[in-house]
Amino acid sequence: MASFTDTFERKEVKYRLNAKQHRCVLDALAGRMAADEYGRTRITSLYFDTPSRDLIARSLEKPLYKEKLRVRSYGTPLQSERVYVEIKKKYDGIVYKRRVGCSQAAALSYLMGGVPYENACAMNPLADPLQQVEALAPRSLQIAREIDSFVARYRNLRPSMYIVCERTAYAPVPGGDAEGLRITFDAGVSYRDAMASGKHFDESYHPLLGLGEVIMEVKTGAAFPSWLVEALNGCAAFPSSFSKYGAAYEAVERAAANCNSAAAAIA
């Protein structure tokens, strides 16, 4: 059966790199890591939040513990193709992810229509029968119950923000010295406000990065290898607390404040 990893526990460190730093890191990866079998992939994440976006507002306060709920898709899936409903938690710098894979139609029915996960999967099956079996396996049902608890805890969750990016993921080459390390580069990071309505409704995506910039994430359960530390120091690349959803939320808040200021000035 083709399976996917439904649980992650690892350290994830982000870096906001300019074009020169990006090239420097890629040079350091040569011979040690290579783009994985998926190559460059478009990723779309739909984040859910309360009407006043309490989840992301609290997350930006940098508490010891924070959590998010999203639906993530790779490429442009059809309604019967797999997407992932994920809880992402972060405690004391360690990231924990729990996710279930189901059809896009099932995910939306589950999170937006209030249909129980198992029923949503049965009514909206995946095109791949093996993936459908996996979606309803006992482990997936257990994770769905954890998602249910999340939804019950915050109540009235709704689609908040779409985030898209073009991701290239690097994995260790056989026989190299980067075992257990995974590095991703996200380019073209953009957002669309899913809560916008009326005169503020806009279907276009708005960029969050400057020209040539990428977000690099180093994901590992151990210390960074010395060659990576040297490369990062050599190009003066330092960890960044950049949150895609957080940056999008702040951009929306700034736009609203500017709009209100302009309206007040006219009045």
PDB file of C-alpha atoms in Angstrom:
ATOM      1  CA  MET A   1       0.000   0.000   0.000  1.00  0.00           C
ATOM      2  CA  ALA A   2       1.292   3.456  -0.863  1.00  0.00           C
ATOM      3  CA  SER A   3       1.430   5.251   2.466  1.00  0.00           C
ATOM      4  CA  PHE A   4       2.321   8.650   3.821  1.00  0.00           C
ATOM      5  CA  THR A   5       3.803   9.887   7.066  1.00  0.00           C
ATOM      6  CA  ASP A   6       0.983  11.007   9.330  1.00  0.00           C
ATOM      7  CA  THR A   7       3.050  12.059  12.342  1.00  0.00           C
ATOM      8  CA  PHE A   8       6.088  14.322  12.577  1.00  0.00           C
ATOM      9  CA  GLU A   9       8.200  15.335  15.572  1.00  0.00           C
ATOM     10  CA  ARG A  10      11.263  17.370  14.720  1.00  0.00           C
ATOM     11  CA  LYS A  11      13.050  20.659  14.955  1.00  0.00           C
ATOM     12  CA  GLU A  12      12.290  23.042  12.100  1.00  0.00           C
ATOM     13  CA  VAL A  13      14.436  26.144  11.705  1.00  0.00           C
ATOM     14  CA  LYS A  14      13.486  28.810   9.171  1.00  0.00           C
ATOM     15  CA  TYR A  15      15.724  31.212   7.284  1.00  0.00           C
ATOM     16  CA  ARG A  16      14.685  34.070   5.017  1.00  0.00           C
ATOM     17  CA  LEU A  17      17.336  34.071   2.286  1.00  0.00           C
ATOM     18  CA  ASN A  18      18.093  36.560  -0.449  1.00  0.00           C
ATOM     19  CA  ALA A  19      19.155  35.326  -3.885  1.00  0.00           C
ATOM     20  CA  LYS A  20      22.876  35.371  -3.042  1.00  0.00           C
ATOM     21  CA  GLN A  21      22.408  33.435   0.197  1.00  0.00           C
ATOM     22  CA  HIS A  22      20.176  30.941  -1.587  1.00  0.00           C
ATOM     23  CA  ARG A  23      22.913  30.208  -4.147  1.00  0.00           C
ATOM     24  CA  CYS A  24      25.480  29.859  -1.364  1.00  0.00           C
ATOM     25  CA  VAL A  25      23.423  27.233   0.454  1.00  0.00           C
ATOM     26  CA  LEU A  26      22.700  25.336  -2.766  1.00  0.00           C
ATOM     27  CA  ASP A  27      26.439  25.197  -3.445  1.00  0.00           C
ATOM     28  CA  ALA A  28      26.956  23.678   0.014  1.00  0.00           C
ATOM     29  CA  LEU A  29      24.294  21.027  -0.660  1.00  0.00           C
ATOM     30  CA  ALA A  30      25.970  19.827  -3.849  1.00  0.00           C
ATOM     31  CA  GLY A  31      27.094  16.227  -3.467  1.00  0.00           C
ATOM     32  CA  ARG A  32      25.407  15.912  -0.083  1.00  0.00           C
ATOM     33  CA  MET A  33      21.733  16.516  -0.807  1.00  0.00           C
ATOM     34  CA  ALA A  34      19.605  16.563  -3.949  1.00  0.00           C
ATOM     35  CA  ALA A  35      16.068  17.562  -4.880  1.00  0.00           C
ATOM     36  CA  ASP A  36      13.714  14.706  -4.028  1.00  0.00           C
ATOM     37  CA  GLU A  37      11.576  12.777  -6.499  1.00  0.00           C
ATOM     38  CA  TYR A  38       8.808  15.389  -6.445  1.00  0.00           C
ATOM     39  CA  GLY A  39      11.041  18.201  -7.683  1.00  0.00           C
ATOM     40  CA  ARG A  40       9.401  21.622  -7.586  1.00  0.00           C
ATOM     41  CA  THR A  41       5.853  21.390  -6.246  1.00  0.00           C
ATOM     42  CA  ARG A  42       3.101  23.951  -5.805  1.00  0.00           C
ATOM     43  CA  ILE A  43       1.714  23.794  -2.274  1.00  0.00           C
ATOM     44  CA  THR A  44      -1.557  25.380  -1.204  1.00  0.00           C
ATOM     45  CA  SER A  45      -2.454  25.640   2.465  1.00  0.00           C
ATOM     46  CA  LEU A  46      -5.857  26.777   3.697  1.00  0.00           C
ATOM     47  CA  TYR A  47      -5.656  27.848   7.338  1.00  0.00           C
ATOM     48  CA  PHE A  48      -8.685  27.746   9.613  1.00  0.00           C
ATOM     49  CA  ASP A  49      -9.222  30.216  12.426  1.00  0.00           C
ATOM     50  CA  THR A  50     -11.868  31.890  14.553  1.00  0.00           C
ATOM     51  CA  PRO A  51     -13.780  34.847  13.035  1.00  0.00           C
ATOM     52  CA  SER A  52     -11.421  37.256  14.833  1.00  0.00           C
ATOM     53  CA  ARG A  53      -8.368  35.133  13.964  1.00  0.00           C
ATOM     54  CA  ASP A  54      -7.489  34.405  17.574  1.00  0.00           C
ATOM     55  CA  LEU A  55      -5.243  31.457  16.681  1.00  0.00           C
ATOM     56  CA  ILE A  56      -2.791  33.407  14.551  1.00  0.00           C
ATOM     57  CA  ALA A  57      -2.924  36.491  16.777  1.00  0.00           C
ATOM     58  CA  ARG A  58      -1.889  34.352  19.750  1.00  0.00           C
ATOM     59  CA  SER A  59       0.751  32.544  17.706  1.00  0.00           C
ATOM     60  CA  LEU A  60       2.436  35.854  16.867  1.00  0.00           C
ATOM     61  CA  GLU A  61       2.815  36.543  20.581  1.00  0.00           C
ATOM     62  CA  LYS A  62       5.355  33.680  20.545  1.00  0.00           C
ATOM     63  CA  PRO A  63       3.909  31.586  23.375  1.00  0.00           C
ATOM     64  CA  LEU A  64       5.692  28.443  24.547  1.00  0.00           C
ATOM     65  CA  TYR A  65       2.902  26.368  22.959  1.00  0.00           C
ATOM     66  CA  LYS A  66       0.881  27.157  19.852  1.00  0.00           C
ATOM     67  CA  GLU A  67      -1.162  25.258  17.307  1.00  0.00           C
ATOM     68  CA  LYS A  68      -2.755  25.673  13.876  1.00  0.00           C
ATOM     69  CA  LEU A  69      -5.224  23.805  11.686  1.00  0.00           C
ATOM     70  CA  ARG A  70      -4.927  23.681   7.912  1.00  0.00           C
ATOM     71  CA  VAL A  71      -5.779  21.750   4.777  1.00  0.00           C
ATOM     72  CA  ARG A  72      -2.715  21.249   2.581  1.00  0.00           C
ATOM     73  CA  SER A  73      -2.660  20.173  -1.042  1.00  0.00           C
ATOM     74  CA  TYR A  74       0.153  19.452  -3.464  1.00  0.00           C
ATOM     75  CA  GLY A  75      -0.242  20.441  -7.091  1.00  0.00           C
ATOM     76  CA  THR A  76      -3.823  21.046  -8.183  1.00  0.00           C
ATOM     77  CA  PRO A  77      -5.854  18.115  -6.868  1.00  0.00           C
ATOM     78  CA  LEU A  78      -9.280  17.149  -8.143  1.00  0.00           C
ATOM     79  CA  GLN A  79     -12.141  16.730  -5.679  1.00  0.00           C
ATOM     80  CA  SER A  80     -11.440  12.989  -5.458  1.00  0.00           C
ATOM     81  CA  GLU A  81      -7.672  13.327  -4.991  1.00  0.00           C
ATOM     82  CA  ARG A  82      -5.823  13.383  -1.691  1.00  0.00           C
ATOM     83  CA  VAL A  83      -5.249  16.429   0.454  1.00  0.00           C
ATOM     84  CA  TYR A  84      -4.154  16.536   4.089  1.00  0.00           C
ATOM     85  CA  VAL A  85      -5.986  17.864   7.112  1.00  0.00           C
ATOM     86  CA  GLU A  86      -3.227  18.785   9.551  1.00  0.00           C
ATOM     87  CA  ILE A  87      -2.815  19.953  13.102  1.00  0.00           C
ATOM     88  CA  LYS A  88       0.536  21.681  13.503  1.00  0.00           C
ATOM     89  CA  LYS A  89       1.731  22.196  17.061  1.00  0.00           C
ATOM     90  CA  LYS A  90       4.901  23.794  18.329  1.00  0.00           C
ATOM     91  CA  TYR A  91       6.157  23.432  21.886  1.00  0.00           C
ATOM     92  CA  ASP A  92       9.470  24.788  23.106  1.00  0.00           C
ATOM     93  CA  GLY A  93      10.891  24.898  19.587  1.00  0.00           C
ATOM     94  CA  ILE A  94       9.856  21.373  18.562  1.00  0.00           C
ATOM     95  CA  VAL A  95       7.251  20.956  15.829  1.00  0.00           C
ATOM     96  CA  TYR A  96       4.650  18.206  16.037  1.00  0.00           C
ATOM     97  CA  LYS A  97       2.324  17.436  13.131  1.00  0.00           C
ATOM     98  CA  ARG A  98      -0.623  15.069  12.977  1.00  0.00           C
ATOM     99  CA  ARG A  99      -2.512  14.644   9.729  1.00  0.00           C
ATOM    100  CA  VAL A 100      -5.024  12.573   7.843  1.00  0.00           C
ATOM    101  CA  GLY A 101      -5.182  12.139   4.069  1.00  0.00           C
ATOM    102  CA  CYS A 102      -8.613  12.246   2.429  1.00  0.00           C
ATOM    103  CA  SER A 103     -10.259  13.597  -0.711  1.00  0.00           C
ATOM    104  CA  GLN A 104     -10.529  17.332  -1.101  1.00  0.00           C
ATOM    105  CA  ALA A 105     -14.306  17.041  -1.072  1.00  0.00           C
ATOM    106  CA  ALA A 106     -14.198  15.013   2.148  1.00  0.00           C
ATOM    107  CA  ALA A 107     -11.881  17.516   3.845  1.00  0.00           C
ATOM    108  CA  LEU A 108     -14.186  20.441   3.100  1.00  0.00           C
ATOM    109  CA  SER A 109     -17.290  18.480   4.078  1.00  0.00           C
ATOM    110  CA  TYR A 110     -15.597  17.520   7.340  1.00  0.00           C
ATOM    111  CA  LEU A 111     -14.236  20.923   8.356  1.00  0.00           C
ATOM    112  CA  MET A 112     -16.811  23.234   6.800  1.00  0.00           C
ATOM    113  CA  GLY A 113     -19.926  21.088   6.628  1.00  0.00           C
ATOM    114  CA  GLY A 114     -19.708  19.568  10.077  1.00  0.00           C
ATOM    115  CA  VAL A 115     -19.880  16.014   8.700  1.00  0.00           C
ATOM    116  CA  PRO A 116     -18.022  13.459  10.870  1.00  0.00           C
ATOM    117  CA  TYR A 117     -14.666  12.511   9.350  1.00  0.00           C
ATOM    118  CA  GLU A 118     -15.534   8.864   8.715  1.00  0.00           C
ATOM    119  CA  ASN A 119     -18.837   9.776   7.049  1.00  0.00           C
ATOM    120  CA  ALA A 120     -17.225  12.510   4.963  1.00  0.00           C
ATOM    121  CA  CYS A 121     -14.627  10.017   3.677  1.00  0.00           C
ATOM    122  CA  ALA A 122     -17.294   7.416   2.882  1.00  0.00           C
ATOM    123  CA  MET A 123     -19.458   9.914   0.997  1.00  0.00           C
ATOM    124  CA  ASN A 124     -16.499  11.461  -0.855  1.00  0.00           C
ATOM    125  CA  PRO A 125     -14.054   8.581  -1.472  1.00  0.00           C
ATOM    126  CA  LEU A 126     -10.569   8.977  -2.849  1.00  0.00           C
ATOM    127  CA  ALA A 127     -10.034   7.933  -6.467  1.00  0.00           C
ATOM    128  CA  ASP A 128      -7.184   5.663  -5.350  1.00  0.00           C
ATOM    129  CA  PRO A 129      -8.748   2.694  -3.480  1.00  0.00           C
ATOM    130  CA  LEU A 130      -5.567   2.019  -1.474  1.00  0.00           C
ATOM    131  CA  GLN A 131      -5.470   5.619  -0.297  1.00  0.00           C
ATOM    132  CA  GLN A 132      -9.145   5.327   0.637  1.00  0.00           C
ATOM    133  CA  VAL A 133      -8.387   2.309   2.834  1.00  0.00           C
ATOM    134  CA  GLU A 134      -5.615   4.308   4.482  1.00  0.00           C
ATOM    135  CA  ALA A 135      -7.948   7.265   5.065  1.00  0.00           C
ATOM    136  CA  LEU A 136     -10.256   5.030   7.110  1.00  0.00           C
ATOM    137  CA  ALA A 137      -7.596   2.967   8.883  1.00  0.00           C
ATOM    138  CA  PRO A 138      -7.738   2.930  12.706  1.00  0.00           C
ATOM    139  CA  ARG A 139      -4.694   5.222  12.961  1.00  0.00           C
ATOM    140  CA  SER A 140      -6.312   7.828  10.708  1.00  0.00           C
ATOM    141  CA  LEU A 141      -9.548   7.661  12.684  1.00  0.00           C
ATOM    142  CA  GLN A 142      -7.587   8.252  15.901  1.00  0.00           C
ATOM    143  CA  ILE A 143      -5.921  11.342  14.427  1.00  0.00           C
ATOM    144  CA  ALA A 144      -9.330  12.543  13.195  1.00  0.00           C
ATOM    145  CA  ARG A 145     -10.562  12.371  16.789  1.00  0.00           C
ATOM    146  CA  GLU A 146      -7.657  14.618  17.793  1.00  0.00           C
ATOM    147  CA  ILE A 147      -8.696  17.068  15.073  1.00  0.00           C
ATOM    148  CA  ASP A 148     -12.271  16.869  16.369  1.00  0.00           C
ATOM    149  CA  SER A 149     -11.010  17.895  19.810  1.00  0.00           C
ATOM    150  CA  PHE A 150      -9.137  20.833  18.287  1.00  0.00           C
ATOM    151  CA  VAL A 151     -12.258  22.013  16.446  1.00  0.00           C
ATOM    152  CA  ALA A 152     -14.425  21.621  19.571  1.00  0.00           C
ATOM    153  CA  ARG A 153     -11.901  23.533  21.662  1.00  0.00           C
ATOM    154  CA  TYR A 154     -11.896  26.631  19.468  1.00  0.00           C
ATOM    155  CA  ARG A 155     -15.418  26.427  17.994  1.00  0.00           C
ATOM    156  CA  ASN A 156     -16.756  28.305  15.002  1.00  0.00           C
ATOM    157  CA  LEU A 157     -13.571  27.780  12.965  1.00  0.00           C
ATOM    158  CA  ARG A 158     -13.728  28.884   9.361  1.00  0.00           C
ATOM    159  CA  PRO A 159     -11.410  29.316   6.360  1.00  0.00           C
ATOM    160  CA  SER A 160      -9.094  32.211   7.124  1.00  0.00           C
ATOM    161  CA  MET A 161      -6.159  32.410   4.698  1.00  0.00           C
ATOM    162  CA  TYR A 162      -4.858  30.708   1.591  1.00  0.00           C
ATOM    163  CA  ILE A 163      -1.060  30.482   1.349  1.00  0.00           C
ATOM    164  CA  VAL A 164       0.652  29.245  -1.817  1.00  0.00           C
ATOM    165  CA  CYS A 165       4.302  28.638  -2.617  1.00  0.00           C
ATOM    166  CA  GLU A 166       6.564  26.719  -4.977  1.00  0.00           C
ATOM    167  CA  ARG A 167       8.564  24.252  -2.886  1.00  0.00           C
ATOM    168  CA  THR A 168      11.724  22.372  -3.748  1.00  0.00           C
ATOM    169  CA  ALA A 169      12.653  19.763  -1.140  1.00  0.00           C
ATOM    170  CA  TYR A 170      16.145  18.350  -0.714  1.00  0.00           C
ATOM    171  CA  ALA A 171      16.937  14.939   0.777  1.00  0.00           C
ATOM    172  CA  PRO A 172      20.310  13.291   1.538  1.00  0.00           C
ATOM    173  CA  VAL A 173      22.069  11.488  -1.302  1.00  0.00           C
ATOM    174  CA  PRO A 174      22.953   7.831  -0.646  1.00  0.00           C
ATOM    175  CA  GLY A 175      26.227   7.438   1.217  1.00  0.00           C
ATOM    176  CA  GLY A 176      26.405  11.122   2.115  1.00  0.00           C
ATOM    177  CA  ASP A 177      26.805  12.757   5.522  1.00  0.00           C
ATOM    178  CA  ALA A 178      23.380  14.405   5.721  1.00  0.00           C
ATOM    179  CA  GLU A 179      21.377  11.477   7.081  1.00  0.00           C
ATOM    180  CA  GLY A 180      18.148  12.522   8.801  1.00  0.00           C
ATOM    181  CA  LEU A 181      18.291  16.013   7.315  1.00  0.00           C
ATOM    182  CA  ARG A 182      15.648  17.570   5.094  1.00  0.00           C
ATOM    183  CA  ILE A 183      15.797  21.078   3.631  1.00  0.00           C
ATOM    184  CA  THR A 184      13.042  22.864   1.732  1.00  0.00           C
ATOM    185  CA  PHE A 185      13.073  26.107  -0.226  1.00  0.00           C
ATOM    186  CA  ASP A 186       9.780  27.974  -0.689  1.00  0.00           C
ATOM    187  CA  ALA A 187       9.643  30.564  -3.453  1.00  0.00           C
ATOM    188  CA  GLY A 188       6.772  32.728  -4.654  1.00  0.00           C
ATOM    189  CA  VAL A 189       5.099  32.753  -1.239  1.00  0.00           C
ATOM    190  CA  SER A 190       1.758  34.545  -1.611  1.00  0.00           C
ATOM    191  CA  TYR A 191      -1.556  34.839   0.210  1.00  0.00           C
ATOM    192  CA  ARG A 192      -5.263  35.369  -0.377  1.00  0.00           C
ATOM    193  CA  ASP A 193      -7.618  36.453   2.381  1.00  0.00           C
ATOM    194  CA  ALA A 194     -10.360  33.814   2.662  1.00  0.00           C
ATOM    195  CA  MET A 195     -12.373  36.039   5.021  1.00  0.00           C
ATOM    196  CA  ALA A 196     -12.529  39.015   2.673  1.00  0.00           C
ATOM    197  CA  SER A 197     -16.002  39.823   1.436  1.00  0.00           C
ATOM    198  CA  GLY A 198     -17.972  42.570  -0.245  1.00  0.00           C
ATOM    199  CA  LYS A 199     -15.834  45.398  -1.566  1.00  0.00           C
ATOM    200  CA  HIS A 200     -12.760  43.790   0.015  1.00  0.00           C
ATOM    201  CA  PHE A 201     -13.194  40.494  -1.862  1.00  0.00           C
ATOM    202  CA  ASP A 202     -10.160  39.750  -4.011  1.00  0.00           C
ATOM    203  CA  GLU A 203      -9.353  36.439  -5.721  1.00  0.00           C
ATOM    204  CA  SER A 204      -5.778  37.404  -6.547  1.00  0.00           C
ATOM    205  CA  TYR A 205      -2.754  36.338  -4.511  1.00  0.00           C
ATOM    206  CA  HIS A 206      -0.404  38.898  -2.974  1.00  0.00           C
ATOM    207  CA  PRO A 207       3.354  38.274  -2.538  1.00  0.00           C
ATOM    208  CA  LEU A 208       4.950  38.083   0.903  1.00  0.00           C
ATOM    209  CA  LEU A 209       8.600  38.027  -0.190  1.00  0.00           C
ATOM    210  CA  GLY A 210      10.889  40.337  -2.086  1.00  0.00           C
ATOM    211  CA  LEU A 211      12.361  39.601  -5.504  1.00  0.00           C
ATOM    212  CA  GLY A 212      14.631  36.545  -5.391  1.00  0.00           C
ATOM    213  CA  GLU A 213      13.875  35.759  -1.740  1.00  0.00           C
ATOM    214  CA  VAL A 214      13.042  32.256  -0.497  1.00  0.00           C
ATOM    215  CA  ILE A 215      12.108  30.734   2.828  1.00  0.00           C
ATOM    216  CA  MET A 216      14.405  27.866   3.731  1.00  0.00           C
ATOM    217  CA  GLU A 217      13.401  25.348   6.387  1.00  0.00           C
ATOM    218  CA  VAL A 218      15.954  22.988   7.882  1.00  0.00           C
ATOM    219  CA  LYS A 219      14.172  19.963   9.366  1.00  0.00           C
ATOM    220  CA  THR A 220      16.028  17.535  11.555  1.00  0.00           C
ATOM    221  CA  GLY A 221      15.842  15.579  14.763  1.00  0.00           C
ATOM    222  CA  ALA A 222      19.529  16.150  15.517  1.00  0.00           C
ATOM    223  CA  ALA A 223      22.174  18.891  15.446  1.00  0.00           C
ATOM    224  CA  PHE A 224      23.050  20.563  12.140  1.00  0.00           C
ATOM    225  CA  PRO A 225      26.055  19.019  10.383  1.00  0.00           C
ATOM    226  CA  SER A 226      29.200  21.147  10.539  1.00  0.00           C
ATOM    227  CA  TRP A 227      29.277  21.805   6.784  1.00  0.00           C
ATOM    228  CA  LEU A 228      25.786  23.340   6.946  1.00  0.00           C
ATOM    229  CA  VAL A 229      26.700  25.504   9.927  1.00  0.00           C
ATOM    230  CA  GLU A 230      29.777  26.743   8.048  1.00  0.00           C
ATOM    231  CA  ALA A 231      27.736  27.527   4.929  1.00  0.00           C
ATOM    232  CA  LEU A 232      25.121  29.468   6.901  1.00  0.00           C
ATOM    233  CA  ASN A 233      27.778  31.428   8.763  1.00  0.00           C
ATOM    234  CA  GLY A 234      29.650  32.069   5.524  1.00  0.00           C
ATOM    235  CA  CYS A 235      26.700  33.783   3.876  1.00  0.00           C
ATOM    236  CA  ALA A 236      25.469  35.457   7.089  1.00  0.00           C
ATOM    237  CA  ALA A 237      22.183  33.561   7.099  1.00  0.00           C
ATOM    238  CA  PHE A 238      20.470  33.620  10.479  1.00  0.00           C
ATOM    239  CA  PRO A 239      17.286  31.963  11.762  1.00  0.00           C
ATOM    240  CA  SER A 240      14.073  33.868  11.161  1.00  0.00           C
ATOM    241  CA  SER A 241      10.742  33.502  12.913  1.00  0.00           C
ATOM    242  CA  PHE A 242       8.948  34.104   9.601  1.00  0.00           C
ATOM    243  CA  SER A 243       5.461  32.581   9.598  1.00  0.00           C
ATOM    244  CA  LYS A 244       3.671  32.537   6.249  1.00  0.00           C
ATOM    245  CA  TYR A 245       0.235  32.694   7.804  1.00  0.00           C
ATOM    246  CA  GLY A 246       1.448  35.243  10.333  1.00  0.00           C
ATOM    247  CA  ALA A 247       2.949  37.479   7.646  1.00  0.00           C
ATOM    248  CA  ALA A 248      -0.276  37.256   5.621  1.00  0.00           C
ATOM    249  CA  TYR A 249      -2.359  38.145   8.688  1.00  0.00           C
ATOM    250  CA  GLU A 250      -0.170  41.180   9.397  1.00  0.00           C
ATOM    251  CA  ALA A 251      -0.428  42.278   5.749  1.00  0.00           C
ATOM    252  CA  VAL A 252      -4.229  42.075   5.908  1.00  0.00           C
ATOM    253  CA  GLU A 253      -4.269  44.027   9.181  1.00  0.00           C
ATOM    254  CA  ARG A 254      -2.034  46.748   7.702  1.00  0.00           C
ATOM    255  CA  ALA A 255      -4.228  47.031   4.624  1.00  0.00           C
ATOM    256  CA  ALA A 256      -7.337  47.387   6.783  1.00  0.00           C
ATOM    257  CA  ALA A 257      -5.661  50.047   8.934  1.00  0.00           C
ATOM    258  CA  ASN A 258      -4.569  52.007   5.853  1.00  0.00           C
ATOM    259  CA  CYS A 259      -8.082  51.777   4.426  1.00  0.00           C
ATOM    260  CA  ASN A 260      -9.588  53.059   7.667  1.00  0.00           C
ATOM    261  CA  SER A 261      -7.077  55.912   7.826  1.00  0.00           C
ATOM    262  CA  ALA A 262      -7.864  56.918   4.262  1.00  0.00           C
ATOM    263  CA  ALA A 263     -11.586  56.839   4.971  1.00  0.00           C
ATOM    264  CA  ALA A 264     -11.127  58.937   8.092  1.00  0.00           C
ATOM    265  CA  ALA A 265      -9.053  61.477   6.170  1.00  0.00           C
ATOM    266  CA  ILE A 266     -11.761  61.809   3.521  1.00  0.00           C
ATOM    267  CA  ALA A 267     -14.450  62.217   6.164  1.00  0.00           C
TER     268      ALA A 267
END
